[in-house]
Tab-separated table of C-alpha atoms in Angstrom:
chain	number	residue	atom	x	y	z
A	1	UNK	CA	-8.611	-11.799	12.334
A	2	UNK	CA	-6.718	-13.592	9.387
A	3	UNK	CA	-8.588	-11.217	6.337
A	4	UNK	CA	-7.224	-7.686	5.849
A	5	UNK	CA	-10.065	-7.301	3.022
A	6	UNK	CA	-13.019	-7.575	5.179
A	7	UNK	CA	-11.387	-4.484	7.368
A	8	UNK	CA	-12.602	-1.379	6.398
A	9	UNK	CA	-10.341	2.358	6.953
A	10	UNK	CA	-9.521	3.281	9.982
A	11	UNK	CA	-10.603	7.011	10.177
A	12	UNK	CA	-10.581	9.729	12.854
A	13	UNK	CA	-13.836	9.728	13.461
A	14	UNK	CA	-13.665	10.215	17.067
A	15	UNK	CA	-10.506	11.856	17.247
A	16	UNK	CA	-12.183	15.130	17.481
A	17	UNK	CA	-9.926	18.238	16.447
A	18	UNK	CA	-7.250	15.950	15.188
A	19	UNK	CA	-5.171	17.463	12.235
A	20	UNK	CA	-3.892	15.037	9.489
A	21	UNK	CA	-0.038	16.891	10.356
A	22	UNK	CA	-0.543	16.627	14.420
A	23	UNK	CA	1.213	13.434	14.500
A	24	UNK	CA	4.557	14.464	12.302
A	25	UNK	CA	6.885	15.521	14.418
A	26	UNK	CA	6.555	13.206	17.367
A	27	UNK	CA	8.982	10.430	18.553
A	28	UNK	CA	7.805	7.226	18.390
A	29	UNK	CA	8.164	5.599	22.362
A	30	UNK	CA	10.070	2.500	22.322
A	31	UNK	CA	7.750	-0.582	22.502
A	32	UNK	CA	8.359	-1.673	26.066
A	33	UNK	CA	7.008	1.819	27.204
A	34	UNK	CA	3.821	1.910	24.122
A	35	UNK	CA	0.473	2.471	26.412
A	36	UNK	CA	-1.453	2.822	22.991
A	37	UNK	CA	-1.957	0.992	19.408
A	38	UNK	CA	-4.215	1.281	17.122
A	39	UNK	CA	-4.490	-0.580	13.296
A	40	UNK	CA	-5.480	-0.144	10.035
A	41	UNK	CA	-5.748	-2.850	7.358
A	42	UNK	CA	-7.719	-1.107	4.510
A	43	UNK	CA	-9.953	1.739	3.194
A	44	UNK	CA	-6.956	4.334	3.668
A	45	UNK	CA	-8.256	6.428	0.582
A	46	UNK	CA	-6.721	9.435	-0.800
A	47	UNK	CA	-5.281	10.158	2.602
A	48	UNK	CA	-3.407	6.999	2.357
A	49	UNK	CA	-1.045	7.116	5.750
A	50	UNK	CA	-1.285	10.213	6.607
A	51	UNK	CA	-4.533	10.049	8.824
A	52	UNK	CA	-1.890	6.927	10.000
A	53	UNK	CA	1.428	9.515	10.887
A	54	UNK	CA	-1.305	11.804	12.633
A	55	UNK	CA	-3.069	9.098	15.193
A	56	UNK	CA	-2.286	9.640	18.473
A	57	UNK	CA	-1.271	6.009	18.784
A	58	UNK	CA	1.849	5.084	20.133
A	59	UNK	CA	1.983	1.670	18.377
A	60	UNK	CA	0.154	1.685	14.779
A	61	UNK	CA	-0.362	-1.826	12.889
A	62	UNK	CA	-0.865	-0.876	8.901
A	63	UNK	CA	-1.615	-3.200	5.500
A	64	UNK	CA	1.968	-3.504	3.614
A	65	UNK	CA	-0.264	-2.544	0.850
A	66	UNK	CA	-2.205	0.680	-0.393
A	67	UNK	CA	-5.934	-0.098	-1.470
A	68	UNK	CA	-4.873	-1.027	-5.058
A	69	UNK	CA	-3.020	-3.809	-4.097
A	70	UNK	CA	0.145	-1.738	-3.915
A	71	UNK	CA	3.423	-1.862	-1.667
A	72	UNK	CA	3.868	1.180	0.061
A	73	UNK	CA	6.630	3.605	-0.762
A	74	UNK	CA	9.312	3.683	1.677
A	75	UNK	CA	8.846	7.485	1.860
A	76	UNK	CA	5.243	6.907	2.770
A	77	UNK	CA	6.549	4.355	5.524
A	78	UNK	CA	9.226	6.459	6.892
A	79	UNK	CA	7.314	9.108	7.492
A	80	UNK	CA	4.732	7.405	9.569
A	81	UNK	CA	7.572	5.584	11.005
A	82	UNK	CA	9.119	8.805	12.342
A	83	UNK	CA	5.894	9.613	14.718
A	84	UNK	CA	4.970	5.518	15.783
A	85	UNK	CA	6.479	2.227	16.323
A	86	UNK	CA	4.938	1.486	12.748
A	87	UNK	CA	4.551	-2.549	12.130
A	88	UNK	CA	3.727	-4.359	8.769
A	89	UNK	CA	1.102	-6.449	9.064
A	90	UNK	CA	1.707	-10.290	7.579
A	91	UNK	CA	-0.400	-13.260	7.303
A	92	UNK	CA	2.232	-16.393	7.779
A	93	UNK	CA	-0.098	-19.355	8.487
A	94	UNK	CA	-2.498	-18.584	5.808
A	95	UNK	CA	-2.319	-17.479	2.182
A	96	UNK	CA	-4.589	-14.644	1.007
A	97	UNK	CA	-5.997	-14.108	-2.797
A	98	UNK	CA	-5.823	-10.983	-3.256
A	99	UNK	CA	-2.176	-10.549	-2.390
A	100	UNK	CA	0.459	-10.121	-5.711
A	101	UNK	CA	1.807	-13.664	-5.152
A	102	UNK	CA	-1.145	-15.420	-5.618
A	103	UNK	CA	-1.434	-16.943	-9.191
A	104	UNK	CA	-4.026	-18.035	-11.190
A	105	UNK	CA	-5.195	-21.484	-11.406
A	106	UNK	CA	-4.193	-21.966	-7.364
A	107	UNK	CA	-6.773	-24.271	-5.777
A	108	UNK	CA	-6.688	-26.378	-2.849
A	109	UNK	CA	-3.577	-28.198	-3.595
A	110	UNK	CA	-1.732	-26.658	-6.209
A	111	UNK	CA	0.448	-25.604	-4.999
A	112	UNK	CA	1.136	-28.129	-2.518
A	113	UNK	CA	1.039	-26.331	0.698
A	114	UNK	CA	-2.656	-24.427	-0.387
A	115	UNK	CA	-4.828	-26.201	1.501
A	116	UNK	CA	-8.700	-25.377	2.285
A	117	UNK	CA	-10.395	-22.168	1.572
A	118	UNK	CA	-11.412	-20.442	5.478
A	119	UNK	CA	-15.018	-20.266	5.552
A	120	UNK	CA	-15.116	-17.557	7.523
A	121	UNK	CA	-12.835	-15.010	5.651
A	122	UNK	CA	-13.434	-15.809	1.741
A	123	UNK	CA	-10.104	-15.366	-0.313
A	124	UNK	CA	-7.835	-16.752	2.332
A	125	UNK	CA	-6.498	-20.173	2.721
A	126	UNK	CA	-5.326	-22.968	5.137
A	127	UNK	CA	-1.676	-23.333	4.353
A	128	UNK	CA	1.119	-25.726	5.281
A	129	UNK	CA	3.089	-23.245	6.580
A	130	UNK	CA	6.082	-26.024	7.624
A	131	UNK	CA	6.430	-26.420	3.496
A	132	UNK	CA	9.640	-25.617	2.441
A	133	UNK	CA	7.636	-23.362	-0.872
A	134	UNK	CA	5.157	-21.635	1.251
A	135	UNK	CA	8.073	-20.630	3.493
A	136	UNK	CA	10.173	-19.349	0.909
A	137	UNK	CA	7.575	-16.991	-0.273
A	138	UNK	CA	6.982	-15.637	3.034
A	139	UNK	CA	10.461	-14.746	4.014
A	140	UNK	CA	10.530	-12.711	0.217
A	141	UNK	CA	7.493	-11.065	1.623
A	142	UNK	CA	9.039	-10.338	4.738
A	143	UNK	CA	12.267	-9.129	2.741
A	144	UNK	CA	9.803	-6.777	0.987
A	145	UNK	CA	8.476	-5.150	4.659
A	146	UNK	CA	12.133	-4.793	5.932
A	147	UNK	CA	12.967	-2.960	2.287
A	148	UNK	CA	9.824	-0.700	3.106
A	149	UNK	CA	10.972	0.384	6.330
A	150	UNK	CA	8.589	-0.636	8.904
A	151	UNK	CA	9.758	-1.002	12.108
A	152	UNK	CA	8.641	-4.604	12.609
A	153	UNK	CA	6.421	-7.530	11.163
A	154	UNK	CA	2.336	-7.998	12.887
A	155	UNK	CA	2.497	-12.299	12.219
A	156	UNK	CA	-0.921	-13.049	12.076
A	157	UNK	CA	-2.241	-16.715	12.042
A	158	UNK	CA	0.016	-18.127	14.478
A	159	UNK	CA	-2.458	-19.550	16.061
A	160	UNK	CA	-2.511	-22.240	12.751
A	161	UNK	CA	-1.032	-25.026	14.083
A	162	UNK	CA	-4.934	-25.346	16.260
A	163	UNK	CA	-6.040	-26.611	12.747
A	164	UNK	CA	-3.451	-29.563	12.594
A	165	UNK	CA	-4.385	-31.743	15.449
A	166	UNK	CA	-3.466	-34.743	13.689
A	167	UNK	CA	-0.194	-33.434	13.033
A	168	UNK	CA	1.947	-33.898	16.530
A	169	UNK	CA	4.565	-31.852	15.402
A	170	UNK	CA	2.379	-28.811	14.250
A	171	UNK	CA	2.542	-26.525	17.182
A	172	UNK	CA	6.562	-27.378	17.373
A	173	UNK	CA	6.714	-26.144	13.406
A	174	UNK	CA	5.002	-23.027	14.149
A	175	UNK	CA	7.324	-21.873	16.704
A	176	UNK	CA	10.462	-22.980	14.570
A	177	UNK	CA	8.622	-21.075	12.057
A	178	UNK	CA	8.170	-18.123	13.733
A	179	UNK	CA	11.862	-18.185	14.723
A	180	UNK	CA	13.178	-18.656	11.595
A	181	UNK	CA	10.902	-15.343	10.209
A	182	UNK	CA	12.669	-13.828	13.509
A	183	UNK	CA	16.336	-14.835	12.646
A	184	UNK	CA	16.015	-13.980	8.641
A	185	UNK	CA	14.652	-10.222	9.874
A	186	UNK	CA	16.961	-9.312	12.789
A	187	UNK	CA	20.316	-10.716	10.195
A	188	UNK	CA	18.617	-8.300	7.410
A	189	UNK	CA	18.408	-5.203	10.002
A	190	UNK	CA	18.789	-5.341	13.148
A	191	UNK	CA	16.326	-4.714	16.296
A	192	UNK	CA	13.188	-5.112	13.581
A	193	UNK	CA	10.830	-6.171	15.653
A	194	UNK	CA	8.157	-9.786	15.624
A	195	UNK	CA	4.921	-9.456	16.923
A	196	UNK	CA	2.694	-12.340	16.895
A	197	UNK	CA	-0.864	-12.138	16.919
A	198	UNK	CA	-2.376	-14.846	19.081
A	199	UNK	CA	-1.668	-18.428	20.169
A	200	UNK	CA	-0.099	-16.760	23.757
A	201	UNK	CA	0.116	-20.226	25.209
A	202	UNK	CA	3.847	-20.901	22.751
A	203	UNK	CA	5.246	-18.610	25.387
A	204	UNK	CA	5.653	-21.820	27.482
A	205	UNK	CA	7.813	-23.219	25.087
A	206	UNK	CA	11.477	-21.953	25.953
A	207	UNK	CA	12.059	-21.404	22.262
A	208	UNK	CA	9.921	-18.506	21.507
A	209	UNK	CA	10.676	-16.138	24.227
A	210	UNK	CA	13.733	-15.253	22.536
A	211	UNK	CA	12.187	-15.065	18.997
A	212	UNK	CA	9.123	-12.377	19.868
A	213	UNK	CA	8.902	-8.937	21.038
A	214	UNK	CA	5.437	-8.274	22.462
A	215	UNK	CA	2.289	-10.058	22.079
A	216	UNK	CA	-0.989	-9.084	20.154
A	217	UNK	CA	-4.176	-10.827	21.187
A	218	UNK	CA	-8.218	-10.670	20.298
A	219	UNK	CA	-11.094	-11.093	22.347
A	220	UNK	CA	-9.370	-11.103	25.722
A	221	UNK	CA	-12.942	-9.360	27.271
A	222	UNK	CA	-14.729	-9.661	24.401
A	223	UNK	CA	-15.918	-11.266	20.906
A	224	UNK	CA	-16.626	-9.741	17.592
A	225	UNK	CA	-19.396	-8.026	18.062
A	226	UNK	CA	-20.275	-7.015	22.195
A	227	UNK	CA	-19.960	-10.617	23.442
A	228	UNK	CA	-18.215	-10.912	26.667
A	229	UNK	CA	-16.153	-13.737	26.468
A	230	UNK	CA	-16.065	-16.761	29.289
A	231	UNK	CA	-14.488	-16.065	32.560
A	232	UNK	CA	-12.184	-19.646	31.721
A	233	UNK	CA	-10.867	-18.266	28.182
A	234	UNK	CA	-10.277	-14.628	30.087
A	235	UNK	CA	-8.470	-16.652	33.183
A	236	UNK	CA	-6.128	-19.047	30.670
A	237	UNK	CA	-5.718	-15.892	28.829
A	238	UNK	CA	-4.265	-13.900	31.955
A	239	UNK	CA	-2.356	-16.437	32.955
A	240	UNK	CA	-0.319	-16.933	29.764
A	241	UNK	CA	0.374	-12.912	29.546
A	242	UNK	CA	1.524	-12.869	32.466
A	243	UNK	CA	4.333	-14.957	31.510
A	244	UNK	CA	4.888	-12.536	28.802
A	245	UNK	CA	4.684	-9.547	30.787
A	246	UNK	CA	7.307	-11.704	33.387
A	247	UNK	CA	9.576	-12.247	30.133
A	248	UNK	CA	9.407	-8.379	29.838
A	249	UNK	CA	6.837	-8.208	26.589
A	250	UNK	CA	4.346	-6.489	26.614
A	251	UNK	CA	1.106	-7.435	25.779
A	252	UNK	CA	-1.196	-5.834	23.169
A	253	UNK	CA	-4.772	-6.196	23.244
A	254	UNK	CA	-7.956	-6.077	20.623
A	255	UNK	CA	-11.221	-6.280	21.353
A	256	UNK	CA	-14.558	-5.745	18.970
A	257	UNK	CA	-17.357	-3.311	20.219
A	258	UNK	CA	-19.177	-0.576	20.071
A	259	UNK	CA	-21.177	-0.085	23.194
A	260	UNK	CA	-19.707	3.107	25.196
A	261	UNK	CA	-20.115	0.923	28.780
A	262	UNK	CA	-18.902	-2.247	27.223
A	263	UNK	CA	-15.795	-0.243	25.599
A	264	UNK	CA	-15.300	1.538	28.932
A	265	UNK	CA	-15.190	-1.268	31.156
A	266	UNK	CA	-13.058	-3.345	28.811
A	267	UNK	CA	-10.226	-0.612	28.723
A	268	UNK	CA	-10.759	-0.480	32.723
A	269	UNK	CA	-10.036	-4.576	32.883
A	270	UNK	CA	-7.117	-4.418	30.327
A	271	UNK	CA	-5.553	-1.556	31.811
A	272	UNK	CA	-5.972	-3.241	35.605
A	273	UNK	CA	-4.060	-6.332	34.085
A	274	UNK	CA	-1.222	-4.357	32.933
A	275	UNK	CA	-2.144	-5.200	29.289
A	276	UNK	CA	-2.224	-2.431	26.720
A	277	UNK	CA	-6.014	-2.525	25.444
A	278	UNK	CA	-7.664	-1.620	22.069
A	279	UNK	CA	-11.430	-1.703	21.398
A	280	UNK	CA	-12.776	-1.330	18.164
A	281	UNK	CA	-15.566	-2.372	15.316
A	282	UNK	CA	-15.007	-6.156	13.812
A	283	UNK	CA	-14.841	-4.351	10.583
A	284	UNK	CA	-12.334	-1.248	12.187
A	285	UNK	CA	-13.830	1.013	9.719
A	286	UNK	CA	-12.814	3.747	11.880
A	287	UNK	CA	-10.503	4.803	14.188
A	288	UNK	CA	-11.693	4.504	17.781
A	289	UNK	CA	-10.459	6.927	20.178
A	290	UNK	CA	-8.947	4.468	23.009
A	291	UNK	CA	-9.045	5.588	26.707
């Protein structure tokens, strides 16, 4: 989903007996051997990260940004960091309004690149993420992550180039794209990790393998909210991760509900296809337990 705002705190609801210290002094597992991950986008109150640091997660995706808007310190970051593989999350195919880029006065085109506001997700925007502008800013927001101290990038909105089917080189741009993101991070520090978020079919294209480190994907099993998805989307689906999981990435997971047998048998599936599964509310205002 493209809008951190519209994702509530991830809380420990149903980690009974969890302390917010429990998770301190373990090792985060490299990411080829994660079998969990969990994410939080918002609503991290006056606990800020450390309900984060505690999870028992192996793999945690965060906001770059506290609830006010605000980067996080790179104390804040490294200690999380210490006890997960802890990734930033960053919109690159779409530009959001209540980041501290945005100016006023923006509207579809002006700049250039803004393009149409997503009806779905209010305050983000369609961008033409191939313009030379748009790019620029991203890469000084990725500079910002790396300066932070997470231990990778979450690219979300990869899957942008869908919207540009009159535009034959769009799904071509997006994996330059994505490869560029991955050459300016790994020259900055290296082994920072890029994990994209959707579009699993650009692992076909020779390019990307090299640029990516794992896969995340929604509704494999099921849509926002307890809709099993079609047996054609979960079989195209498969299909691509296996090439992923061939290219040795592993494949993360996400999807929405809250129905004990619907959760149950969807971490069953995942788990059966080698996938590393997460099943939560569309508005992950808490922080499900996993299985």
């Amino acid at each position: 989903m493209a809008a951190r705002v519209w994702w509530a705190a991830l809380l420990l609801g149903g980690c009974v007996g969890l302390s917010l210290e429990s998770g301190v002094n373990r090792l985060p597992v490299p990411l080829s051997q994660a079998r969990t991950w969990g994410y939080q986008l918002t609503g991290y109150g006056r606990d800020r990260l450390s309900r984060v640091t505690a999870s028992p997660f192996d793999v945690v995706v965060v906001d770059t940004m506290d609830d006010d808007g605000q980067p996080w310190p790179a104390p804040e970051v490294a200690r999380a960091a210490r006890a997960h593989v802890l990734l930033g999350y960053l919109s690159v195919g779409a530009a959001e309004e209540y980041r501290p880029y945005w100016q006023p006065g923006w509207r579809h085109g002006i700049p250039a690149w803004l393009l149409n506001e997503q009806p779905d997700w209010p305050g983000n925007y369609d961008v033409a993420y191939w313009d030379a502008d748009w790019q620029a800013l991203t890469l000084r927001e990725l500079d910002r992550v790396i300066d932070q101290g997470f231990t990778g990038a979450y690219l979300d909105l990869i899957d942008a180039y869908e919207q540009h089917p009159d535009r034959p080189a769009a799904r071509a741009e997006m994996v330059g794209w994505v490869c560029r993101l991955a050459a300016h991070a790994r020259a900055r520090r290296a082994g920072f990790l890029i994990v994209p978020q959707n579009a699993a079919e650009l692992i076909r294209d020779p390019l990307y393998a090299p640029c990516v480190d794992a896969l995340g994907s929604e509704e494999t099993y099921v849509y926002a909210m307890n809709r099993p998805t079609e047996a054609a989307r979960r079989d195209a689906l498969l299909a691509d991760y296996a090439l992923w999981k061939a290219a040795g990435k592993p494949v993360f997971t996400v999807d929405y509900a809250d129905q004990p047998d619907l959760i149950g048998r969807t971490y069953a599936q995942a788990r059966a296809q080698g996938l590393i599964p997460y099943v939560t509310v569309r508005e992950a205002d808490r922080l499900t337990p996993g299985q």
